[in-house]
Amino acid sequence: MKKLNRREFLATSGAAASSALLPAGEAEASGAAPPSYDYAEAVLYDATRCIGCRSCQRACREYNGLAPEAGELNGVRFEMPAQLSEEHWMVLQVYREEPDAAAAEGRDPDWSYLKRNCMHCNVPACVSVCPVGALQKTDTGAVTYDEDRCIGCRYCLFACPYRVPRYEWVDRTPRVRKCNWNRACVRACPVGALTGGARAKLVAEAHERIEERPDRYVDHVYGEHEGGGTSYLILAGVGHDKLALPSISPSVRSSYVDPIMGSLPGWIVGMGLFLGGLYQIERRRRERESMRNGENDGEGPP
Amino acid sequence: MKVTSLRNLDVRLPLSALVAIGFGLALYRFYGGLGVATNLNDSFPWGLWIGFDMLCGIALAAGGFVLAGTVHVFGLKKYEPFVRPAIVTAFLGYLLAIIGLTLDLGRPWAIWHPLIMWQPHSALFEVAWCVMLYTTVLFLEFLPIVFEKLRWSGALRAIQRVTVVFVFAGIILSTMHQSSLGSLFVMMGHRLHSLWFTPMLPLLFLVSAVAVGLAMVIFEALISGLIFGHRHSIRLLGDLAQALPPVLGIYIGLVLMDLNARGVLGLLVENSLESWAFKIEIILGFFLPGTLLLSSAVRYNRMKLFGCVLAVIVGVVMNRLDVSLVGMLATSPTGYLPSWIEILVTGGVVAGGLLVLSVMNQALPIAKPLPRTSFATDATRGGGRAGHA
């Protein structure tokens, strides 16, 4: 599907200049740079250092008191969830290239682990769509969820470009479930594939690693610019498209709807004046008419 | 009179049965959770209850503000007899949408949270406020009908004195609300198919709501004419239908402009589910009726007019379902088809609306034979029955 970036969006809304509902707040929306959270706590995941032990996954489950998945591998009970769910707020996925495609080029197939969880965006779509502010981006870099505010509309599930939030579908008091940024996973990693620290420092470190070993990495720190940047950064030896991470333009996604919301006060005042004016004109016309007819049947309010 | 009540019972018994079934299944949904009763999942979190009950319900209720504006602001007094049925339909439509929403929300007991927990960046926050305020306005616009029936002429005169304020508030809230339902999907560029996803969705939703509002008013007048005997001259209905071709034309123009500006006109010649759904929606629901209604031979013929307004209604309902369901299929790994429970509950909600409408039509002076019912009315004249044969 064609992705719309900020420039294209503005061009489209320009083409639709006839639309009274659109632009208005555009200038401020495009002028403001997204908050960087450069000095908030971030996490860098280096997929080339990851050995796939899933200590992080187990730490996540234990820290958050989540039930283990009753999985089975070759008849042995073995927990190996591959997808995020209400019980798995982080999962370790594996990508492996089609062996035939690689063999045709005379090389070993590409492969990589990928630790998936909430990206903790700098300007999260889920926070911008939540009608009651149950989701918040805090100063610590975390995107938090407050079930006491949530009304269960599930707009966040729809709006998240990374498709992270999960829902307790079979529950009478359902909640949205996702990573809560406790960083138990970082502490659990035995090989230093996960690094915690200030975001600016981690971005710099990621670029250093790429520079030192350009053969080892794809030259892309995923999360540095995506959708205005994220607090969870991914470094890998395989392109993000192969890892099924979405390609997201640097523009802030929530800005699509901000100009629309920003135009509302103007719309209310404008419509009020327009309708009031029309009504006055219409009432005068009626009064003149009834005077001409020499009768007054009490039309119109006083 | 006996015949009428017998006939009423014929309709009301099956409707009541549907309501009872829907109610039972709704209890099951609250007992077991959404995942048990519906086919919704993490990759397809909004289904039939949002796509039909909410989006279509609100769109079909647009007749209320369109007619109120036509008569009270533009001063086209000859359409006054349509205002009351339109307001009653809109009021019911909103109540049904609220019921649908209550079923769909995971934590419906928190439905009032937007009142105190503000988050004005969210289109859904705007939707929530518009639903609350406009339902209140519709209730106030509906009250005179009750006062008239009860012959409370003092209360009636008092409320009619401020009718114009409700009308203004209603129009502003409706235009905001209809468009904000489109704004909801402006955040879903990564989900919604390119044929429908556009930053112009709020404007498109508003224009199509005006069209379907007009169509619904004519549709209802023709239907109630069939059941209770024709009360409105075909001349009046045809005149009102004159407004449809320009509105439908503007809509088609905006859609084509937008497809062209985004460079996706080519998708129209694709042979995919989305492409066909889009073409059927725009040709059947907008192009055909918009063109046919230009001819006075069509406009002033009850059957042909009926066909045209029905096409508009089907087209706009298709549009809302396309935006919320069909256009989302390709990006969902699981896909979605509503479960039988979702369908039956929706059926029960619609049946409940028809049931209440049928009772109200009998008990309240909604479709009065005399056209003068607005704030200009002499209050003491009211109180007539609904004009059954």
XYZ file of C-alpha atoms in Angstrom:
691
model
C 0.000 0.000 0.000
C 1.189 3.475 -0.787
C 2.389 5.346 2.243
C 1.608 8.976 2.586
C 4.366 11.111 3.970
C 3.992 14.567 5.425
C 4.919 16.384 2.227
C 2.420 14.381 0.212
C -0.215 14.856 2.833
C 0.202 18.604 2.773
C 0.193 18.570 -1.029
C -3.050 16.620 -0.999
C -4.713 18.893 1.453
C -3.484 21.817 -0.630
C -5.152 20.281 -3.681
C -8.282 20.110 -1.604
C -8.134 23.768 -0.759
C -11.885 23.876 -1.195
C -12.136 21.833 1.971
C -13.141 24.025 4.838
C -12.466 21.202 7.274
C -8.816 20.661 6.513
C -5.819 23.019 6.728
C -6.140 25.760 9.388
C -3.658 24.505 11.990
C -1.206 23.283 9.368
C 1.436 25.952 9.891
C 2.067 25.217 13.529
C 1.768 21.482 13.002
C 4.540 21.432 10.398
C 6.701 24.013 12.151
C 7.111 22.235 15.460
C 9.844 19.601 15.585
C 8.808 16.398 17.347
C 10.124 16.059 20.908
C 13.367 14.090 20.855
C 13.465 12.421 24.293
C 17.241 12.477 23.731
C 18.005 12.380 27.441
C 15.251 9.989 28.453
C 16.034 6.335 29.015
C 16.133 4.318 25.801
C 17.006 0.720 24.941
C 19.175 -0.400 22.058
C 18.684 -3.946 20.786
C 21.544 -5.304 18.714
C 20.190 -8.323 16.818
C 23.691 -9.351 15.735
C 24.722 -9.825 19.359
C 21.511 -11.662 20.323
C 21.935 -15.420 20.801
C 18.226 -16.147 21.011
C 18.274 -17.461 24.594
C 15.025 -15.651 25.417
C 16.135 -14.761 28.932
C 14.528 -11.385 28.203
C 11.230 -13.055 27.414
C 11.286 -15.046 30.610
C 12.278 -11.989 32.669
C 9.409 -10.027 31.103
C 6.943 -12.748 31.978
C 8.165 -13.113 35.526
C 8.429 -9.396 36.217
C 4.910 -8.743 34.963
C 3.398 -11.921 36.366
C 2.241 -13.191 32.984
C 1.206 -16.781 32.363
C 3.600 -18.940 30.361
C 2.350 -20.256 27.056
C 1.633 -23.955 27.154
C 3.525 -24.562 23.936
C 4.929 -27.835 22.666
C 7.924 -28.659 20.513
C 8.264 -32.223 19.195
C 6.054 -33.498 21.998
C 7.946 -31.682 24.761
C 6.387 -28.801 26.656
C 8.323 -25.829 25.398
C 7.338 -22.212 25.525
C 7.956 -20.422 22.257
C 5.407 -17.728 21.473
C 6.171 -16.050 18.167
C 3.564 -13.312 18.239
C 2.735 -10.585 20.716
C -0.417 -11.306 22.680
C -2.135 -10.173 25.856
C 0.101 -12.645 27.728
C 3.299 -11.908 25.790
C 4.331 -8.280 25.788
C 7.635 -9.080 24.178
C 8.566 -11.986 21.925
C 11.695 -13.086 20.188
C 11.179 -13.745 16.490
C 13.498 -15.325 13.961
C 13.867 -14.412 10.322
C 15.608 -16.679 7.810
C 15.916 -16.010 4.115
C 14.656 -18.577 1.607
C 17.683 -20.935 1.269
C 17.128 -21.359 -2.477
C 17.277 -17.635 -3.135
C 20.561 -17.379 -1.251
C 22.019 -20.531 -2.831
C 21.355 -19.089 -6.267
C 23.668 -16.239 -5.334
C 26.200 -18.685 -3.874
C 25.972 -17.586 -0.240
C 24.461 -18.695 3.056
C 20.921 -17.509 3.740
C 20.596 -14.306 5.782
C 19.059 -14.727 9.163
C 18.440 -12.699 12.295
C 16.700 -12.667 15.622
C 14.345 -9.845 16.398
C 13.105 -8.798 19.818
C 9.643 -7.351 19.326
C 7.812 -5.162 21.833
C 6.344 -1.698 22.149
C 8.598 0.825 20.392
C 7.772 3.571 22.910
C 7.487 6.229 20.196
C 8.444 9.824 20.889
C 5.082 10.906 19.494
C 2.952 7.780 19.765
C -0.077 7.320 17.552
C -1.805 5.388 20.336
C -1.446 8.344 22.717
C -2.775 10.772 20.127
C -5.883 8.708 19.324
C -6.844 7.689 22.859
C -9.989 9.713 23.641
C -9.459 9.672 27.411
C -5.674 9.904 27.766
C -5.345 6.360 29.096
C -2.111 6.094 27.130
C 0.611 8.632 27.931
C 4.172 9.314 26.879
C 6.049 10.078 30.088
C 9.300 11.972 30.628
C 11.078 8.685 31.255
C 10.466 7.724 27.648
C 7.800 5.168 28.491
C 4.413 4.926 26.839
C 2.205 3.934 29.743
C -1.334 2.588 29.943
C -3.829 3.387 32.686
C -6.695 0.892 32.833
C -8.653 3.115 35.198
C -9.074 5.680 32.412
C -9.521 3.239 29.498
C -13.017 2.884 28.006
C -12.095 -0.078 25.803
C -12.585 1.532 22.401
C -9.511 -0.232 20.936
C -8.634 2.734 18.732
C -4.990 2.300 19.885
C -4.889 -1.216 18.430
C -5.940 0.223 15.084
C -3.720 3.282 15.127
C -0.390 1.766 16.173
C 1.732 1.460 13.012
C 3.791 -1.305 14.662
C 0.644 -3.210 15.691
C 1.866 -3.607 19.246
C -1.091 -3.116 21.644
C -2.997 -6.304 22.390
C -6.399 -6.749 23.970
C -7.890 -9.107 26.519
C -10.651 -10.275 24.217
C -12.030 -13.002 26.473
C -12.451 -10.985 29.627
C -15.314 -9.167 31.322
C -13.042 -6.287 32.339
C -10.670 -6.215 29.391
C -7.467 -4.197 29.303
C -4.991 -3.175 26.644
C -1.746 -5.048 27.189
C 1.730 -4.075 26.092
C 5.312 -3.506 27.253
C 5.404 -1.139 30.229
C 9.081 -0.145 29.944
C 10.277 -1.778 33.169
C 13.472 -2.957 31.389
C 13.585 -6.320 33.166
C 14.627 -7.651 29.771
C 17.700 -5.407 29.639
C 18.873 -6.583 33.042
C 18.341 -10.212 32.047
C 20.331 -10.198 28.808
C 23.520 -12.248 29.340
C 25.350 -11.155 26.192
C 24.842 -7.398 26.043
C 22.475 -7.491 23.096
C 20.310 -5.055 25.041
C 21.781 -1.770 26.206
C 20.012 0.839 28.325
C 20.921 4.511 28.470
C 20.135 8.018 27.304
C 18.636 7.957 23.831
C 21.134 10.384 22.306
C 24.031 8.301 23.643
C 22.561 5.046 22.326
C 21.919 6.488 18.857
C 25.526 7.648 18.728
C 26.744 4.274 19.928
C 24.643 2.473 17.310
C 26.182 4.573 14.547
C 29.662 3.887 15.949
C 29.004 0.147 15.855
C 27.880 0.416 12.239
C 30.964 2.426 11.350
C 33.305 -0.042 13.042
C 31.763 -3.134 11.458
C 29.944 -2.056 8.264
C 29.928 -5.681 7.075
C 28.040 -6.781 10.164
C 25.191 -4.251 10.109
C 22.641 -2.737 7.786
C 23.300 1.018 7.865
C 20.016 1.905 9.543
C 19.229 2.456 13.201
C 15.587 1.466 13.201
C 13.697 3.824 15.487
C 16.075 6.765 15.158
C 13.714 8.643 12.831
C 10.724 6.335 12.306
C 7.520 8.304 12.925
C 9.438 10.987 14.813
C 11.700 8.510 16.580
C 11.249 5.815 19.231
C 12.789 4.991 22.577
C 13.363 1.375 21.539
C 16.106 1.215 18.910
C 16.952 -1.769 16.729
C 20.257 -2.538 15.085
C 20.409 -5.579 12.780
C 22.364 -7.253 10.038
C 19.218 -7.662 7.969
C 17.009 -4.947 6.503
C 13.974 -4.004 8.583
C 11.648 -4.857 5.694
C 12.801 -8.484 5.888
C 12.214 -8.486 9.639
C 8.610 -7.423 8.960
C 9.143 -4.069 10.638
C 7.068 -1.430 8.846
C 8.701 1.324 6.781
C 7.587 4.535 8.432
C 8.398 8.035 7.256
C 10.105 10.442 9.694
C 6.954 12.566 9.831
C 4.912 12.368 12.990
C 1.894 10.233 12.264
C -0.430 11.967 14.645
C 0.080 15.185 12.683
C -2.267 13.841 10.000
C -5.256 14.431 12.189
C -3.963 17.411 14.186
C -4.750 20.019 11.488
C -8.283 18.638 11.333
C -8.756 18.813 15.076
C -7.120 22.243 15.143
C -9.615 23.622 12.657
C -12.599 22.805 14.871
C -12.836 26.015 16.953
C -12.749 28.006 13.708
C -15.389 25.768 12.231
C -17.698 26.236 15.218
C -17.380 30.025 15.205
C -17.575 30.249 11.404
C -20.629 28.007 11.149
C -22.301 29.911 13.988
C -21.804 33.238 12.244
C -22.823 31.825 8.864
C -26.018 30.240 10.159
C -26.850 33.286 12.272
C -26.380 35.595 9.288
C -28.495 33.423 7.037
C -31.189 33.254 9.659
C -31.256 37.038 10.112
C -31.512 37.619 6.359
C -34.285 35.088 6.115
C -36.181 36.622 9.042
C -35.968 40.151 7.582
C -37.252 38.863 4.257
C -40.188 37.250 5.995
C -40.967 40.369 8.011
C -40.935 42.526 4.882
C -43.184 40.044 3.156
C -45.718 39.969 5.948
C -45.700 43.782 6.115
C -46.329 43.955 2.397
C -49.215 41.559 2.779
C -50.570 43.817 5.468
C -50.808 41.053 7.996
C -48.696 39.832 10.851
C -49.291 36.222 11.758
C -46.685 36.189 14.486
C -43.969 34.438 12.481
C -40.521 34.174 13.938
C -39.356 34.257 17.518
C -39.299 37.565 19.361
C -59.119 0.861 14.204
C -59.199 -2.887 14.997
C -57.633 -3.659 11.622
C -54.862 -1.183 12.250
C -53.913 -2.611 15.625
C -53.972 -6.132 14.208
C -51.671 -5.074 11.429
C -49.462 -3.324 13.969
C -49.251 -6.539 15.956
C -48.242 -8.442 12.835
C -45.209 -6.187 12.518
C -44.468 -5.692 16.174
C -44.435 -9.349 17.231
C -41.525 -10.409 14.977
C -39.719 -7.157 15.774
C -40.100 -7.824 19.492
C -38.811 -11.361 18.995
C -35.712 -9.999 17.252
C -35.186 -7.517 20.073
C -35.454 -10.286 22.657
C -32.948 -12.475 20.803
C -30.564 -9.548 20.409
C -30.914 -8.683 24.092
C -30.121 -12.233 25.164
C -27.055 -12.378 22.951
C -25.942 -8.974 24.199
C -26.024 -10.345 27.763
C -23.906 -13.263 26.561
C -21.408 -10.778 25.103
C -21.118 -8.999 28.447
C -20.836 -12.301 30.288
C -18.153 -13.886 28.119
C -16.348 -10.867 26.723
C -16.031 -9.503 23.212
C -13.813 -12.310 21.972
C -16.445 -14.931 22.751
C -19.342 -13.215 21.009
C -17.578 -11.573 18.080
C -15.009 -12.431 15.443
C -12.879 -9.455 16.429
C -9.200 -9.934 17.214
C -6.008 -7.938 17.676
C -5.523 -7.514 13.944
C -9.152 -6.510 13.334
C -10.340 -4.651 16.421
C -13.402 -2.890 14.979
C -16.173 -4.833 13.294
C -19.831 -4.759 12.404
C -20.958 -2.894 15.536
C -18.731 0.052 14.703
C -19.027 -0.240 10.913
C -22.801 -0.597 10.780
C -24.435 0.394 14.085
C -22.206 3.393 14.621
C -21.042 4.668 11.213
C -24.183 3.840 9.216
C -26.550 4.664 12.075
C -25.128 8.170 12.409
C -24.970 8.742 8.653
C -28.602 7.704 8.183
C -29.580 10.082 10.987
C -28.223 13.063 9.047
C -31.707 13.919 7.794
C -32.372 15.604 11.121
C -29.883 18.428 10.725
C -30.278 18.687 6.939
C -34.029 19.249 7.159
C -33.864 21.456 10.239
C -31.368 23.641 8.402
C -33.353 23.686 5.178
C -36.521 24.809 6.903
C -35.372 26.963 9.806
C -32.203 28.550 8.421
C -32.709 28.638 4.674
C -36.383 29.369 5.245
C -37.801 26.815 2.811
C -40.976 26.462 4.829
C -42.731 24.136 2.417
C -40.542 21.265 3.634
C -41.698 21.720 7.215
C -43.786 18.530 7.281
C -40.577 16.516 6.904
C -38.792 18.065 9.869
C -40.494 16.099 12.630
C -40.107 12.642 11.097
C -36.478 13.517 10.352
C -35.829 14.623 13.940
C -37.494 11.523 15.364
C -35.467 9.276 13.038
C -32.255 11.088 13.938
C -33.012 10.825 17.670
C -33.651 7.099 17.349
C -30.608 6.664 15.104
C -28.371 8.252 17.714
C -29.871 6.235 20.559
C -29.257 3.060 18.562
C -25.696 4.117 17.790
C -25.144 4.642 21.509
C -26.509 1.176 22.238
C -24.208 -0.260 19.572
C -21.289 1.619 21.071
C -22.094 0.390 24.566
C -22.025 -3.179 23.289
C -18.761 -2.620 21.482
C -16.815 -0.814 24.190
C -14.690 -3.168 26.259
C -15.340 -1.147 29.427
C -18.779 0.380 28.815
C -19.188 1.421 32.440
C -16.460 3.986 31.732
C -18.347 5.452 28.771
C -18.664 8.781 30.580
C -14.894 9.217 30.958
C -14.505 11.637 28.006
C -16.630 14.068 30.029
C -13.843 14.676 32.530
C -10.790 13.018 30.957
C -10.028 15.367 28.106
C -7.795 14.482 25.215
C -8.738 16.933 22.450
C -6.125 15.594 19.997
C -8.235 12.490 19.510
C -10.912 12.374 16.833
C -12.713 9.859 19.005
C -12.852 12.398 21.823
C -14.651 14.733 19.413
C -16.965 11.909 18.369
C -17.790 11.185 22.004
C -18.663 14.804 22.760
C -20.678 15.241 19.570
C -22.697 12.094 20.309
C -23.486 13.320 23.821
C -24.312 16.894 22.873
C -26.226 16.197 19.695
C -28.303 13.444 21.304
C -29.242 16.008 23.951
C -30.103 18.552 21.264
C -32.191 15.981 19.408
C -34.011 15.184 22.633
C -34.805 18.895 23.095
C -35.945 19.115 19.475
C -38.095 16.063 20.107
C -39.697 17.390 23.293
C -42.207 19.731 21.561
C -43.812 16.675 20.000
C -44.384 15.226 23.464
C -45.578 18.568 24.878
C -48.007 18.895 22.010
C -49.398 15.460 22.709
C -49.758 16.271 26.404
C -51.242 19.683 25.534
C -48.713 21.484 27.733
C -49.043 24.678 25.760
C -46.961 26.759 28.209
C -43.984 24.417 28.029
C -44.465 24.112 24.293
C -44.394 27.883 23.774
C -41.320 28.214 25.990
C -39.351 25.555 24.159
C -40.415 26.791 20.744
C -39.085 30.221 21.582
C -35.540 28.769 21.703
C -35.937 26.221 18.915
C -33.677 28.180 16.638
C -30.824 27.829 19.144
C -31.224 24.040 19.092
C -31.318 24.112 15.322
C -28.054 26.048 15.110
C -26.364 23.869 17.730
C -27.675 20.789 15.976
C -26.274 21.801 12.605
C -22.849 22.735 13.980
C -22.623 19.562 16.069
C -23.827 17.381 13.208
C -21.367 18.725 10.674
C -18.599 18.204 13.228
C -19.791 14.762 14.134
C -20.359 13.444 10.622
C -16.909 14.615 9.572
C -15.192 13.417 12.745
C -16.296 9.865 11.974
C -14.190 10.274 8.835
C -11.329 11.812 10.825
C -11.182 8.573 12.850
C -9.776 6.819 9.797
C -7.232 9.500 8.906
C -4.947 7.814 11.458
C -5.209 4.486 9.658
C -3.131 5.019 6.547
C -1.211 1.848 7.306
C -4.407 -0.164 7.555
C -6.955 1.232 5.130
C -6.841 0.541 1.390
C -5.622 3.462 -0.741
C -8.948 3.776 -2.561
C -10.556 5.001 0.646
C -7.717 6.308 2.744
C -7.347 10.044 2.278
C -6.876 13.045 4.561
C -10.119 14.263 2.938
C -12.189 11.548 4.613
C -13.859 14.009 7.027
C -15.111 16.151 4.146
C -16.227 13.108 2.144
C -18.109 11.735 5.163
C -19.862 15.071 5.653
C -20.958 15.444 2.029
C -22.177 11.855 1.758
C -24.033 12.282 5.058
C -25.926 15.282 3.650
C -26.856 13.177 0.600
C -28.029 10.191 2.604
C -29.866 12.455 5.049
C -31.971 13.864 2.218
C -32.434 10.398 0.749
C -33.606 8.989 4.082
C -36.209 11.736 4.533
C -37.678 11.052 1.077
C -37.398 7.297 1.612
C -39.313 7.468 4.877
C -41.991 9.758 3.445
C -42.547 7.326 0.580
C -42.619 4.283 2.885
C -44.984 5.835 5.397
C -47.060 6.953 2.407
C -47.325 3.329 1.329
C -48.370 2.211 4.807
C -50.566 5.057 6.027
C -51.687 6.554 2.731
C -49.935 9.317 0.816
C -49.796 12.524 2.741
C -47.167 14.420 0.792
C -47.626 15.381 -2.814
C -45.090 13.871 -5.162
C -44.372 17.451 -6.233
C -43.000 18.312 -2.802
C -40.898 15.122 -2.592
C -39.584 15.630 -6.102
C -38.673 19.223 -5.306
C -36.703 18.069 -2.275
C -34.974 15.450 -4.428
C -33.734 18.274 -6.633
C -31.066 18.920 -4.005
C -29.600 15.433 -4.427
C -27.847 15.693 -7.846
C -25.657 18.674 -6.842
C -24.678 17.054 -3.524
C -23.944 13.705 -5.167
C -22.082 15.507 -7.958
C -19.900 17.397 -5.504
C -19.130 14.112 -3.762
C -18.105 12.353 -6.991
C -16.023 15.372 -7.985
C -14.214 15.417 -4.633
C -13.549 11.670 -4.791
C -12.104 11.809 -8.312
C -10.038 14.904 -7.498
C -8.659 13.192 -4.428
C -7.878 9.895 -6.195
C -6.078 11.870 -8.891
C -4.147 14.043 -6.440
C -2.912 10.959 -4.608
C -2.061 9.268 -7.909
C -4.156 6.163 -7.301
C -6.711 6.496 -10.107
C -5.117 3.391 -11.620
C -6.522 1.271 -8.772
C -9.951 1.747 -10.349
C -9.117 -0.602 -13.216
C -7.718 -3.281 -10.924
C -9.566 -6.548 -10.614
C -9.644 -6.788 -6.830
C -12.330 -7.002 -4.160
C -11.551 -3.459 -3.035
C -11.640 -2.027 -6.532
C -15.014 -3.612 -7.318
C -16.488 -2.606 -3.970
C -15.371 0.964 -4.613
C -16.755 1.042 -8.146
C -20.115 -0.434 -7.162
C -20.371 1.991 -4.241
C -19.644 5.083 -6.307
C -21.616 4.110 -9.436
C -24.671 2.579 -7.763
C -24.853 4.888 -4.791
C -23.743 8.208 -6.241
C -23.373 8.357 -10.032
C -26.580 6.586 -11.106
C -29.037 8.298 -8.724
C -27.250 11.610 -9.184
C -27.715 11.425 -12.948
C -31.214 9.940 -12.989
C -32.589 12.475 -10.515
C -31.684 15.269 -12.936
C -34.696 14.151 -14.961
C -38.050 15.429 -13.753
C -39.686 12.274 -15.118
C -37.752 10.345 -12.474
C -38.083 12.866 -9.665
C -41.864 13.200 -9.885
C -42.566 9.475 -10.137
C -42.984 7.733 -6.793
C -41.505 4.376 -7.816
C -38.552 5.816 -9.698
C -37.819 8.325 -6.949
C -37.991 5.493 -4.439
C -35.448 3.484 -6.425
C -33.078 6.441 -6.599
C -33.124 7.325 -2.902
C -32.781 3.644 -2.028
C -29.669 3.523 -4.230
C -28.198 6.513 -2.382
C -28.871 4.849 0.986
C -27.325 1.555 -0.149
C -24.356 3.440 -1.610
C -23.593 5.382 1.559
C -24.051 2.289 3.756
C -21.647 0.480 1.425
C -19.206 3.366 1.714
C -19.179 3.230 5.507
C -18.769 -0.552 5.525
C -16.031 -0.300 2.887
C -14.074 2.226 4.910
C -14.430 0.360 8.191
C -14.410 -3.281 7.086
C -13.715 -4.101 3.418
C -10.853 -1.622 3.086
C -9.171 -3.086 6.170
C -9.220 -6.730 5.041
C -6.031 -6.710 2.983
C -3.846 -5.515 5.861
C -5.239 -7.970 8.409
C -3.619 -11.407 8.497
C -6.790 -12.988 9.847
C -9.455 -11.132 7.881
C -12.899 -10.618 9.352
C -16.461 -11.763 8.849
C -19.015 -10.807 11.495
C -20.100 -13.692 13.714
C -23.761 -14.725 13.760
C -23.995 -13.170 17.218
C -22.776 -9.818 15.935
C -25.283 -9.964 13.078
C -28.234 -10.977 15.294
C -27.428 -8.328 17.902
C -27.286 -5.694 15.169
C -30.578 -7.063 13.855
C -32.059 -6.739 17.342
C -30.859 -3.148 17.667
C -32.380 -2.183 14.296
C -35.611 -4.036 15.131
C -35.767 -2.158 18.430
C -35.508 1.126 16.546
C -38.298 0.180 14.132
C -40.452 -1.007 17.030
C -40.099 2.265 18.914
C -40.701 4.198 15.693
C -43.896 2.278 15.041
C -45.181 2.880 18.582
C -44.210 6.552 18.526
C -45.810 7.092 15.148
C -49.074 5.893 16.626
C -48.836 7.651 19.968
C -47.306 11.007 19.062
C -48.102 13.730 16.583
C -45.079 13.105 14.393
C -46.424 12.967 10.872
C -49.193 15.490 11.331
C -51.371 16.169 8.332
C -51.051 19.909 9.014
C -47.651 21.157 7.951
C -47.158 23.923 10.507
C -45.259 22.395 13.383
C -42.237 24.578 13.971
C -41.667 27.401 16.427
C -43.986 29.420 14.234
C -46.879 27.199 15.177
C -49.829 28.287 17.175
C -49.219 26.029 20.133
C -52.801 25.419 21.116
C -53.669 23.704 17.875
C -51.474 20.656 18.504
C -52.270 17.321 20.003
C -53.639 15.448 17.002
C -53.138 11.757 16.601
C -50.605 10.418 14.204
C -53.157 10.355 11.439
C -53.746 6.664 11.005
C -56.502 5.642 8.705
